[in-house]
Tab-separated table of C-alpha atoms in Angstrom:
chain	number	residue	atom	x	y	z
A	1044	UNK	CA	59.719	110.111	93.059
A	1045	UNK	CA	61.219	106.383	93.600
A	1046	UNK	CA	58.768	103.413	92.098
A	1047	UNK	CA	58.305	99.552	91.620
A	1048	UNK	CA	59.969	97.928	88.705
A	1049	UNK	CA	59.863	93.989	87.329
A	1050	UNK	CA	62.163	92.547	85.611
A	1051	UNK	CA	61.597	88.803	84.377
A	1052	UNK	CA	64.180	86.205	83.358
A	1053	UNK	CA	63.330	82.693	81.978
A	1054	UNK	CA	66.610	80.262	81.359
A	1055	UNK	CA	67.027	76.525	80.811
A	1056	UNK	CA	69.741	75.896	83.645
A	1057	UNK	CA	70.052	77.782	87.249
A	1058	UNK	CA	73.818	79.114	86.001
A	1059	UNK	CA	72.298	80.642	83.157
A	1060	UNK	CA	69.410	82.215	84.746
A	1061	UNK	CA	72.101	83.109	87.758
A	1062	UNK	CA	74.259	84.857	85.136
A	1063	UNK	CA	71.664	86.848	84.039
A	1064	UNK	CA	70.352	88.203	86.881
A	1065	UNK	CA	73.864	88.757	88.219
A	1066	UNK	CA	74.526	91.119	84.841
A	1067	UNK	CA	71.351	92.991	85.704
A	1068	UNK	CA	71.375	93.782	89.106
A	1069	UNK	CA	74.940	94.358	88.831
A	1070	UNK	CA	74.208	97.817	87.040
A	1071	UNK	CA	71.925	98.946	90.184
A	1072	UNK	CA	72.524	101.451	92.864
A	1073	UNK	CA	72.820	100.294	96.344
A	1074	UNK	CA	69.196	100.257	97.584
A	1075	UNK	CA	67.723	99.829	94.304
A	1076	UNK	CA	67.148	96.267	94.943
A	1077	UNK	CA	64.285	95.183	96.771
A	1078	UNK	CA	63.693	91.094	96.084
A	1079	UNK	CA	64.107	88.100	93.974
A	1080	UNK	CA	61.406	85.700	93.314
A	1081	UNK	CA	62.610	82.413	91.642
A	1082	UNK	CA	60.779	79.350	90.247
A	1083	UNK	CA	61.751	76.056	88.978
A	1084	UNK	CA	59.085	74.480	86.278
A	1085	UNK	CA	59.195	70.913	85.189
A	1086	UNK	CA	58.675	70.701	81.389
A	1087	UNK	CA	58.572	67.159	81.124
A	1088	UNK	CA	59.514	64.389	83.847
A	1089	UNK	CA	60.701	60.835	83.315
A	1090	UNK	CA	60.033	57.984	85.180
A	1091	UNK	CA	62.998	56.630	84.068
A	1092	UNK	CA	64.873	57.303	87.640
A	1093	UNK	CA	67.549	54.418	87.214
A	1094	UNK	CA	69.567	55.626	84.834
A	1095	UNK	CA	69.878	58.855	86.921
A	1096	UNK	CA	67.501	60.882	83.844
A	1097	UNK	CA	65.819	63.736	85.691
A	1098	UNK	CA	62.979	65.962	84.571
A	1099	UNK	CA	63.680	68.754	82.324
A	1100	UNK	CA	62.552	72.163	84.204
A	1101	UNK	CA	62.616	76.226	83.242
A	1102	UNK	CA	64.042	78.500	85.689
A	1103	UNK	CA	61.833	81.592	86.339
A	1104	UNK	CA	62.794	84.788	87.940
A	1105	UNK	CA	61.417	88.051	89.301
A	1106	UNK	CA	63.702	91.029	90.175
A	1107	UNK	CA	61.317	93.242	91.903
A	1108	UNK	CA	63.820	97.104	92.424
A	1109	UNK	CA	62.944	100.417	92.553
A	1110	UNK	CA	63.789	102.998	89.363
């Protein structure tokens, strides 16, 4: 009998967090995936907009598949 699995990935950048999610799911069966939940956190924002600083922010993911 099929169920639910999580898997959770935190990164610093999108690429990284991309990468790893792309290793992982890569090693599924077709139809084991089900969804993909991301989230972007600020850590720390500057107000400091005109020298083109940004905030800092931590990538979140969710791979939600079936085992």
């Amino acid at each position: 009998m099929a169920y639910y699995a999580v898997e959770a990935f935190e990164a610093q950048n999108i690429t990284e967090l991309s990468d790893m999610i792309d290793e992982f799911i890569s090693a599924m069966v077709q139809g084991q995936l089900i969804d993909i939940k991301y989230q972007v956190v600020p850590t720390a924002v500057t107000t400091n907009s005109e020298h083109g600083v940004g905030s800092d922010s931590k990538y979140t993911a969710l791979v939600i598949f079936t085992k």
